[in-house]
């Protein structure tokens, strides 16, 4: 059973069309939830770290929120340069780490 | 401030050979962790080193090994390469022990693309 599930797997958006990506997790003892952006052929670029339910963080057009069992990455008025795969990861329990498979986002001009 | 540097960026090896990949962490970061990324399995944790000691290990066979030097630079080695080892190998660094598993933000390098033929 996957411990971290990201949905939708793929998303096509028109430029300016806001949307949300979901990362749900079944682990217990959350140590931290991380969001990264990955462009093709490159390493993941750090976006946010969230630690407790109710926490929110923002950066430009991105906003990450956290509840007890899931996190959302909201993309407001996306631009073509926001096209990327967004990865979610959770550190939990006794130094365990699990990654989601990613949300592939394409923003069409 | 320079980011995480990985070398080489691309390499092709033959089945049965071994390979060594290198990682230089962000200056001041003492934790280095390694990951394998494939289209089928996604990102998977290999191991984490801090102060030259392996602190955490993922579920990979013993053919995958690593080490860390006193200057925090790290290497990983894969012996007896198999076709399934073809992947993007990523290194990440963090100031604190435990890396992401302990809730610390980690910063990735650009990765080393390994193709096994």
XYZ file of N, CA and C in Angstrom:
678
model
N 0.847 -1.201 0.000
C 0.000 0.000 0.000
C 0.877 1.244 0.000
N 0.583 2.180 -0.927
C 1.354 3.411 -0.983
C 1.113 4.242 0.267
N 2.184 4.786 0.798
C 2.053 5.628 1.984
C 1.778 7.078 1.615
N 2.202 7.462 0.424
C 1.995 8.829 -0.052
C 1.382 8.736 -1.445
N 0.214 9.324 -1.609
C -0.495 9.280 -2.887
C -0.758 10.690 -3.372
N -0.336 10.966 -4.602
C -0.556 12.282 -5.177
C -1.612 12.192 -6.282
N -2.508 13.180 -6.293
C -3.541 13.228 -7.328
C -3.811 14.680 -7.715
N -4.205 14.929 -8.971
C -4.218 13.956 -10.059
C -2.800 13.650 -10.533
N -2.625 12.523 -11.232
C -1.299 12.187 -11.749
C -0.849 13.219 -12.770
N -1.771 13.669 -13.619
C -1.445 14.634 -14.660
C -2.563 15.656 -14.754
N -2.184 16.871 -15.064
C -3.152 17.977 -15.093
C -2.745 18.955 -16.185
N -3.705 19.294 -17.041
C -3.471 20.312 -18.066
C -4.327 21.517 -17.713
N -3.695 22.661 -17.621
C -4.377 23.891 -17.247
C -4.186 24.948 -18.312
N -5.207 25.774 -18.489
C -5.040 26.959 -19.312
C -4.326 28.010 -18.466
N -3.539 28.812 -19.096
C -2.867 29.900 -18.380
C -3.912 30.732 -17.638
N -3.677 30.963 -16.337
C -4.616 31.732 -15.533
C -5.667 30.906 -14.822
N -5.755 29.604 -15.163
C -6.771 28.737 -14.559
C -6.219 28.115 -13.273
N -6.664 28.599 -12.144
C -6.156 28.132 -10.850
C -6.608 26.701 -10.567
N -5.783 25.967 -9.824
C -6.118 24.586 -9.490
C -5.343 24.153 -8.246
N -5.642 22.947 -7.785
C -4.973 22.416 -6.592
C -4.486 21.001 -6.833
N -3.329 20.687 -6.273
C -2.758 19.347 -6.300
C -2.875 18.766 -4.892
N -3.116 17.453 -4.842
C -3.329 16.813 -3.550
C -2.229 15.801 -3.242
N -1.807 15.777 -1.987
C -0.858 14.778 -1.497
C -1.459 14.193 -0.213
N -1.913 12.954 -0.275
C -2.477 12.335 0.927
C -1.500 11.294 1.468
N -1.443 11.158 2.779
C -0.480 10.243 3.383
C -1.144 9.417 4.481
N -0.675 8.197 4.629
C -1.273 7.283 5.608
C -0.308 6.990 6.756
N 0.846 7.630 6.757
C 1.847 7.361 7.789
C 1.432 8.008 9.100
N 2.025 7.551 10.181
C 1.805 8.184 11.481
C 3.137 8.738 11.982
N 3.034 9.705 12.859
C 4.251 10.322 13.386
C 4.927 11.218 12.378
N 4.157 12.120 11.781
C 4.701 12.995 10.740
C 5.836 13.841 11.311
N 6.980 13.811 10.637
C 8.117 14.650 11.041
C 8.194 15.892 10.154
N 7.717 15.794 8.923
C 7.717 16.928 8.011
C 7.153 16.500 6.669
N 6.467 17.421 5.981
C 5.951 17.153 4.634
C 6.591 18.159 3.694
N 7.107 17.677 2.602
C 7.901 18.501 1.689
C 7.269 18.534 0.302
N 7.330 19.698 -0.322
C 6.944 19.842 -1.721
C 8.170 20.281 -2.521
N 8.342 19.635 -3.676
C 9.420 19.977 -4.593
C 8.843 20.117 -5.988
N 9.527 20.876 -6.796
C 9.206 21.009 -8.212
C 10.358 20.391 -8.991
N 10.025 19.581 -10.006
C 11.071 18.971 -10.810
C 10.794 19.203 -12.289
N 11.766 19.803 -12.970
C 11.700 19.991 -14.408
C 12.369 18.798 -15.084
N 11.978 18.492 -16.320
C 12.549 17.316 -17.007
C 14.069 17.353 -17.048
N 14.679 16.248 -16.663
C 16.127 16.121 -16.730
C 16.881 16.838 -15.619
N 16.161 17.379 -14.645
C 16.815 18.124 -13.557
C 16.464 17.539 -12.198
N 17.218 17.956 -11.187
C 16.932 17.525 -9.833
C 15.764 18.305 -9.247
N 15.100 17.760 -8.231
C 13.975 18.463 -7.594
C 14.429 19.763 -6.936
N 13.598 20.781 -7.099
C 13.855 22.100 -6.510
C 12.928 22.295 -5.315
N 13.500 22.642 -4.176
C 12.720 22.774 -2.953
C 11.705 23.910 -3.055
N 10.471 23.624 -2.585
C 9.433 24.635 -2.516
C 9.051 24.952 -1.067
N 8.516 23.944 -0.355
C 7.987 24.175 0.987
C 8.249 22.984 1.903
N 8.340 23.292 3.202
C 8.293 22.278 4.252
C 7.183 22.665 5.211
N 6.312 21.704 5.535
C 5.211 21.915 6.473
C 5.333 20.903 7.598
N 4.992 21.342 8.820
C 5.208 20.468 9.966
C 3.943 20.082 10.722
N 2.950 20.975 10.732
C 1.788 20.654 11.559
C 0.503 21.080 10.867
N -0.580 20.375 11.206
C -1.886 20.651 10.618
C -2.251 22.111 10.829
N -2.775 22.715 9.771
C -3.140 24.117 9.829
C -2.075 25.054 9.293
N -0.898 24.533 9.093
C 0.204 25.369 8.606
C 0.005 25.673 7.117
N 0.365 26.886 6.721
C 0.283 27.313 5.329
C 1.557 28.069 4.977
N 2.014 27.899 3.724
C 3.176 28.652 3.248
C 2.929 29.067 1.811
N 3.441 30.244 1.450
C 3.218 30.780 0.118
C 4.517 31.213 -0.525
N 4.540 31.092 -1.845
C 5.679 31.563 -2.618
C 5.175 31.867 -4.013
N 5.163 33.133 -4.346
C 4.676 33.600 -5.643
C 3.258 33.059 -5.886
N 3.064 32.251 -6.926
C 1.726 31.760 -7.266
C 1.383 30.445 -6.550
N 2.248 29.970 -5.697
C 2.047 28.690 -5.021
C 1.732 28.883 -3.544
N 0.806 28.059 -3.061
C 0.472 28.067 -1.644
C 0.274 26.627 -1.197
N 0.973 26.226 -0.144
C 0.862 24.869 0.375
C 0.160 24.884 1.719
N -0.753 23.928 1.901
C -1.479 23.797 3.162
C -1.371 22.359 3.656
N -1.578 22.181 4.948
C -1.437 20.848 5.539
C -2.577 20.566 6.511
N -3.175 19.363 6.370
C -4.131 18.883 7.354
C -3.534 17.627 7.976
N -4.321 16.923 8.784
C -3.772 15.748 9.471
C -3.471 14.589 8.529
N -4.140 14.565 7.347
C -3.927 13.426 6.468
C -3.595 13.805 5.028
N -3.513 15.099 4.731
C -3.214 15.486 3.362
C -2.662 16.901 3.297
N -2.059 17.173 2.157
C -1.557 18.509 1.878
C -2.040 18.904 0.489
N -2.269 20.192 0.324
C -2.660 20.718 -0.975
C -1.617 21.735 -1.424
N -1.342 21.708 -2.717
C -0.517 22.739 -3.333
C -1.418 23.486 -4.306
N -1.736 24.721 -3.936
C -2.629 25.532 -4.752
C -1.782 26.352 -5.721
N -2.161 26.323 -6.993
C -1.482 27.130 -8.006
C -2.479 28.186 -8.482
N -2.159 29.426 -8.193
C -3.065 30.534 -8.529
C -2.606 31.198 -9.819
N -3.556 31.357 -10.756
C -3.277 32.010 -12.038
C -1.965 31.517 -12.635
N -1.854 30.205 -12.919
C -0.578 29.657 -13.386
C -0.134 30.221 -14.727
N 1.182 30.221 -14.922
C 1.811 30.633 -16.162
C 2.501 29.413 -16.773
N 2.816 29.458 -18.059
C 3.485 28.304 -18.696
C 4.748 27.854 -17.962
N 5.465 28.804 -17.352
C 6.684 28.437 -16.638
C 6.418 27.636 -15.355
N 5.159 27.512 -14.971
C 4.803 26.672 -13.813
C 4.666 25.206 -14.226
N 4.792 24.917 -15.509
C 4.739 23.533 -15.989
C 5.918 22.758 -15.418
N 5.614 21.660 -14.739
C 6.643 20.852 -14.079
C 5.958 19.669 -13.423
N 6.762 18.776 -12.841
C 6.220 17.737 -11.974
C 6.420 18.187 -10.541
N 5.365 18.123 -9.758
C 5.425 18.530 -8.358
C 5.439 17.273 -7.493
N 6.476 17.169 -6.665
C 6.687 15.984 -5.838
C 6.392 16.284 -4.377
N 5.761 15.320 -3.720
C 5.469 15.408 -2.297
C 6.238 14.301 -1.585
N 6.789 14.607 -0.418
C 7.504 13.606 0.376
C 7.178 13.813 1.846
N 7.168 12.723 2.611
C 6.929 12.827 4.051
C 8.017 12.107 4.824
N 8.527 12.769 5.842
C 9.402 12.132 6.821
C 8.524 11.770 8.002
N 8.684 10.540 8.524
C 7.761 10.098 9.568
C 8.379 9.035 10.453
N 7.726 8.802 11.575
C 8.089 7.702 12.454
C 9.553 7.690 12.836
N 10.115 6.490 12.818
C 11.497 6.292 13.213
C 12.408 6.502 12.004
N 12.535 7.789 11.617
C 13.418 8.158 10.501
C 13.076 7.417 9.206
N 11.807 7.428 8.842
C 11.372 6.847 7.586
C 11.047 7.976 6.604
N 11.139 7.672 5.326
C 10.898 8.680 4.297
C 10.149 8.038 3.144
N 9.080 8.692 2.693
C 8.308 8.168 1.565
C 7.987 9.297 0.596
N 8.029 8.970 -0.685
C 7.750 9.937 -1.746
C 6.486 9.553 -2.480
N 5.753 10.571 -2.949
C 4.675 10.324 -3.880
C 5.242 10.203 -5.290
N 4.377 9.804 -6.236
C 4.813 9.618 -7.629
C 4.810 10.929 -8.405
N 4.233 11.971 -7.842
C 4.273 13.268 -8.495
C 2.994 13.671 -9.193
N 2.793 14.976 -9.348
C 1.709 15.550 -10.146
C 2.369 16.238 -11.337
N 2.071 15.761 -12.534
C 2.645 16.371 -13.733
C 1.698 17.464 -14.220
N 2.162 18.687 -14.201
C 1.325 19.848 -14.550
C 1.819 20.472 -15.852
N 0.902 20.689 -16.765
C 1.198 21.388 -18.013
C 0.281 22.604 -18.081
N 0.865 23.770 -18.241
C 0.087 25.009 -18.358
C 0.170 25.489 -19.800
N -0.988 25.577 -20.421
C -1.055 25.926 -21.845
C -1.277 27.433 -21.999
N -0.465 28.082 -22.845
C -0.618 29.548 -23.017
C -1.947 29.903 -23.657
N 25.781 31.251 -2.962
C 26.157 29.990 -2.316
C 25.943 28.850 -3.301
N 26.987 28.061 -3.545
C 26.885 26.989 -4.515
C 25.932 25.926 -4.005
N 25.233 25.286 -4.942
C 24.300 24.232 -4.580
C 24.998 22.898 -4.476
N 24.214 21.834 -4.465
C 24.744 20.479 -4.426
C 25.287 20.131 -5.815
N 26.489 19.638 -5.854
C 27.132 19.314 -7.126
C 27.329 17.818 -7.247
N 26.871 17.267 -8.376
C 27.021 15.830 -8.605
C 27.816 15.598 -9.883
N 28.720 14.632 -9.817
C 29.487 14.238 -10.999
C 29.589 12.728 -11.066
N 29.650 12.132 -12.282
C 29.404 12.807 -13.554
C 27.914 13.022 -13.771
N 27.550 13.793 -14.741
C 26.138 14.024 -15.017
C 25.520 12.880 -15.828
N 26.298 12.327 -16.711
C 25.803 11.236 -17.551
C 26.876 10.158 -17.671
N 26.450 8.916 -17.616
C 27.394 7.832 -17.855
C 26.665 6.582 -18.326
N 27.397 5.812 -19.121
C 26.882 4.554 -19.641
C 27.833 3.449 -19.206
N 27.269 2.406 -18.614
C 28.061 1.280 -18.135
C 27.475 -0.018 -18.684
N 28.306 -1.043 -18.637
C 27.890 -2.362 -19.102
C 27.482 -3.224 -17.912
N 26.518 -4.090 -18.124
C 26.097 -5.028 -17.092
C 27.298 -5.725 -16.465
N 27.312 -5.828 -15.135
C 28.403 -6.491 -14.447
C 29.497 -5.551 -13.982
N 29.566 -4.366 -14.580
C 30.575 -3.396 -14.147
C 30.142 -2.736 -12.848
N 31.014 -1.898 -12.329
C 30.654 -1.114 -11.158
C 30.765 0.371 -11.496
N 30.125 1.206 -10.673
C 30.143 2.636 -10.937
C 30.252 3.388 -9.607
N 30.947 4.505 -9.658
C 31.061 5.382 -8.485
C 30.577 6.771 -8.863
N 29.667 7.299 -8.060
C 29.117 8.634 -8.282
C 29.536 9.532 -7.123
N 29.745 10.801 -7.433
C 30.260 11.724 -6.434
C 29.283 12.855 -6.155
N 29.306 13.349 -4.928
C 28.409 14.425 -4.511
C 29.133 15.378 -3.571
N 29.077 16.671 -3.896
C 29.599 17.705 -2.998
C 28.418 18.483 -2.443
N 28.216 18.470 -1.132
C 27.032 19.140 -0.560
C 27.193 20.651 -0.531
N 26.111 21.327 -0.207
C 26.147 22.770 0.020
C 27.117 23.028 1.178
N 27.893 24.089 1.046
C 28.867 24.424 2.072
C 28.205 24.536 3.440
N 28.776 23.826 4.420
C 28.222 23.858 5.770
C 27.232 22.747 6.061
N 26.778 22.057 5.014
C 25.853 20.933 5.208
C 26.650 19.669 5.485
N 26.262 18.955 6.542
C 26.997 17.767 6.921
C 26.232 16.474 6.653
N 24.951 16.608 6.326
C 24.158 15.422 6.002
C 24.039 15.298 4.489
N 24.353 14.111 3.990
C 24.218 13.826 2.562
C 23.384 12.561 2.409
N 22.380 12.630 1.573
C 21.537 11.457 1.325
C 21.462 11.186 -0.169
N 21.226 9.941 -0.512
C 21.196 9.493 -1.901
C 19.849 8.863 -2.234
N 19.431 9.051 -3.486
C 18.138 8.573 -3.942
C 18.261 8.025 -5.355
N 17.384 7.074 -5.650
C 17.267 6.550 -7.006
C 15.903 6.965 -7.543
N 15.883 7.491 -8.765
C 14.612 7.869 -9.372
C 14.438 7.162 -10.701
N 13.362 6.415 -10.831
C 13.017 5.731 -12.077
C 11.571 6.041 -12.423
N 11.203 5.932 -13.711
C 9.812 6.205 -14.103
C 8.814 5.286 -13.396
N 9.212 4.043 -13.159
C 8.273 3.082 -12.579
C 8.131 3.199 -11.076
N 9.229 3.368 -10.370
C 9.225 3.382 -8.903
C 9.249 4.775 -8.306
N 9.499 5.776 -9.108
C 9.593 7.131 -8.575
C 10.881 7.319 -7.792
N 10.836 8.190 -6.810
C 12.007 8.484 -5.979
C 12.069 7.507 -4.800
N 13.228 6.887 -4.618
C 13.399 5.977 -3.494
C 14.681 6.308 -2.750
N 14.606 6.285 -1.431
C 15.726 6.621 -0.562
C 16.735 5.475 -0.516
N 18.002 5.809 -0.693
C 19.069 4.804 -0.638
C 19.725 4.786 0.740
N 20.359 5.882 1.107
C 20.998 5.998 2.420
C 21.341 7.451 2.725
N 21.649 7.666 4.018
C 22.031 8.993 4.495
C 23.298 8.895 5.323
N 24.192 9.842 5.099
C 25.432 9.917 5.855
C 25.526 11.248 6.585
N 26.075 11.189 7.782
C 26.335 12.397 8.577
C 27.601 12.138 9.369
N 28.514 13.090 9.318
C 29.801 12.935 10.020
C 30.445 11.592 9.712
N 30.495 11.274 8.439
C 31.188 10.091 7.917
C 30.563 8.765 8.338
N 29.373 8.799 8.926
C 28.712 7.583 9.400
C 27.370 7.413 8.702
N 27.071 6.202 8.277
C 25.763 5.945 7.695
C 24.720 5.963 8.803
N 23.732 6.840 8.682
C 22.734 7.031 9.735
C 21.413 6.368 9.410
N 21.161 6.131 8.142
C 19.873 5.583 7.751
C 20.051 4.878 6.421
N 19.241 3.856 6.192
C 19.404 3.071 4.975
C 18.034 2.652 4.451
N 17.861 2.733 3.143
C 16.629 2.286 2.516
C 16.680 0.814 2.191
N 15.690 0.360 1.449
C 15.551 -1.062 1.154
C 16.181 -1.399 -0.193
N 17.469 -1.361 -0.253
C 18.215 -1.681 -1.468
C 19.232 -2.776 -1.148
N 19.597 -3.581 -2.170
C 20.569 -4.660 -1.928
C 21.946 -4.122 -1.590
N 22.786 -5.003 -1.077
C 24.117 -4.624 -0.641
C 25.032 -4.154 -1.767
N 24.607 -4.358 -3.025
C 25.416 -3.857 -4.143
C 25.498 -2.332 -4.136
N 24.569 -1.712 -3.448
C 24.561 -0.253 -3.333
C 25.241 0.127 -2.022
N 26.272 0.915 -2.123
C 26.997 1.314 -0.919
C 27.429 2.766 -1.058
N 27.834 3.334 0.046
C 28.257 4.723 0.006
C 29.286 4.996 1.065
N 29.807 6.202 1.020
C 30.703 6.656 2.081
C 30.714 8.166 2.090
N 31.167 8.708 3.194
C 31.280 10.160 3.307
C 32.665 10.489 3.841
N 33.233 11.547 3.342
C 34.567 11.965 3.732
C 34.499 13.064 4.795
N 35.642 13.383 5.354
C 35.680 14.357 6.451
C 35.236 15.749 6.005
N 35.322 16.032 4.709
C 34.866 17.347 4.215
C 33.390 17.310 3.796
N 32.685 16.248 4.178
C 31.252 16.010 3.926
C 30.938 15.565 2.500
N 31.897 15.593 1.612
C 31.673 15.057 0.276
C 31.338 13.573 0.381
N 30.536 13.102 -0.548
C 30.099 11.709 -0.459
C 30.212 11.024 -1.813
N 30.372 9.730 -1.767
C 30.355 8.903 -2.971
C 29.397 7.744 -2.762
N 28.759 7.309 -3.847
C 28.019 6.069 -3.780
C 28.547 5.136 -4.862
N 28.502 3.881 -4.573
C 29.023 2.868 -5.468
C 27.953 1.811 -5.730
N 27.843 1.408 -6.966
C 26.969 0.285 -7.298
C 27.836 -0.772 -7.971
N 27.876 -1.942 -7.413
C 28.689 -3.007 -7.981
C 27.806 -3.965 -8.779
N 28.437 -4.738 -9.630
C 27.740 -5.741 -10.438
C 26.442 -5.175 -11.007
N 26.596 -4.178 -11.849
C 25.448 -3.464 -12.380
C 24.476 -4.364 -13.121
N 23.184 -4.074 -12.928
C 22.116 -4.775 -13.633
C 21.368 -3.759 -14.499
N 20.655 -4.275 -15.512
C 19.912 -3.363 -16.384
C 18.946 -2.495 -15.578
N 18.355 -3.056 -14.538
C 17.386 -2.339 -13.716
C 17.973 -1.227 -12.881
N 19.289 -1.133 -12.873
C 19.936 -0.038 -12.122
C 19.961 1.252 -12.913
N 19.543 1.190 -14.175
C 19.472 2.415 -14.984
C 18.488 3.379 -14.345
N 18.947 4.574 -14.035
C 18.126 5.515 -13.273
C 18.832 6.854 -13.169
N 18.099 7.818 -12.624
C 18.690 9.082 -12.218
C 19.025 8.948 -10.734
N 20.298 9.135 -10.396
C 20.726 9.052 -9.000
C 20.913 10.466 -8.474
N 20.175 10.764 -7.437
C 20.154 12.101 -6.869
C 20.809 12.123 -5.504
N 21.529 13.169 -5.262
C 22.137 13.427 -3.966
C 21.455 14.663 -3.387
N 21.301 14.694 -2.078
C 20.717 15.858 -1.422
C 21.501 16.152 -0.159
N 21.519 17.401 0.255
C 22.233 17.741 1.483
C 21.343 18.546 2.433
N 21.714 18.503 3.693
C 20.970 19.182 4.744
C 21.933 19.541 5.869
N 21.675 20.605 6.594
C 22.580 20.943 7.705
C 22.504 19.962 8.872
N 21.344 19.333 9.050
C 21.094 18.535 10.248
C 21.116 17.046 9.963
N 21.451 16.273 10.979
C 21.451 14.823 10.868
C 20.027 14.328 10.663
N 19.907 13.273 9.884
C 18.604 12.656 9.671
C 17.954 13.022 8.360
N 18.376 14.127 7.770
C 17.804 14.522 6.488
C 16.300 14.676 6.533
N 15.652 14.389 5.425
C 14.204 14.573 5.314
C 13.439 13.611 6.211
N 13.964 12.425 6.438
C 13.272 11.456 7.290
C 13.070 12.008 8.698
N 13.949 12.883 9.123
C 13.843 13.489 10.448
C 13.131 14.829 10.395
N 12.600 15.184 9.242
C 11.848 16.424 9.117
C 12.682 17.627 8.712
N 13.922 17.392 8.283
C 14.799 18.493 7.856
C 14.681 18.714 6.358
N 14.672 19.971 5.957
C 14.630 20.276 4.531
C 15.927 19.824 3.879
N 15.807 19.151 2.760
C 16.980 18.730 2.006
C 16.970 19.402 0.644
N 18.165 19.612 0.087
C 18.326 20.304 -1.187
C 19.032 19.349 -2.150
N 18.423 19.155 -3.316
C 18.916 18.174 -4.264
C 19.911 18.769 -5.253
N 20.783 17.916 -5.747
C 21.615 18.248 -6.889
C 20.878 17.925 -8.176
N 21.577 18.099 -9.313
C 20.956 17.864 -10.615
C 20.925 16.384 -10.980
N 21.678 15.569 -10.268
C 21.616 14.134 -10.491
C 22.656 13.612 -11.465
N 22.851 12.315 -11.400
C 23.707 11.593 -12.344
C 22.844 10.572 -13.071
N 22.825 10.689 -14.396
C 22.027 9.763 -15.207
C 22.897 8.540 -15.531
N 22.470 7.398 -15.030
C 23.199 6.155 -15.288
C 22.381 5.274 -16.228
N 23.019 4.871 -17.315
C 22.407 3.916 -18.234
C 23.250 2.655 -18.225
N 22.628 1.512 -17.974
C 23.312 0.223 -17.977
C 22.870 -0.544 -19.219
N 23.855 -0.944 -20.026
C 23.526 -1.641 -21.280
C 24.102 -3.065 -21.267
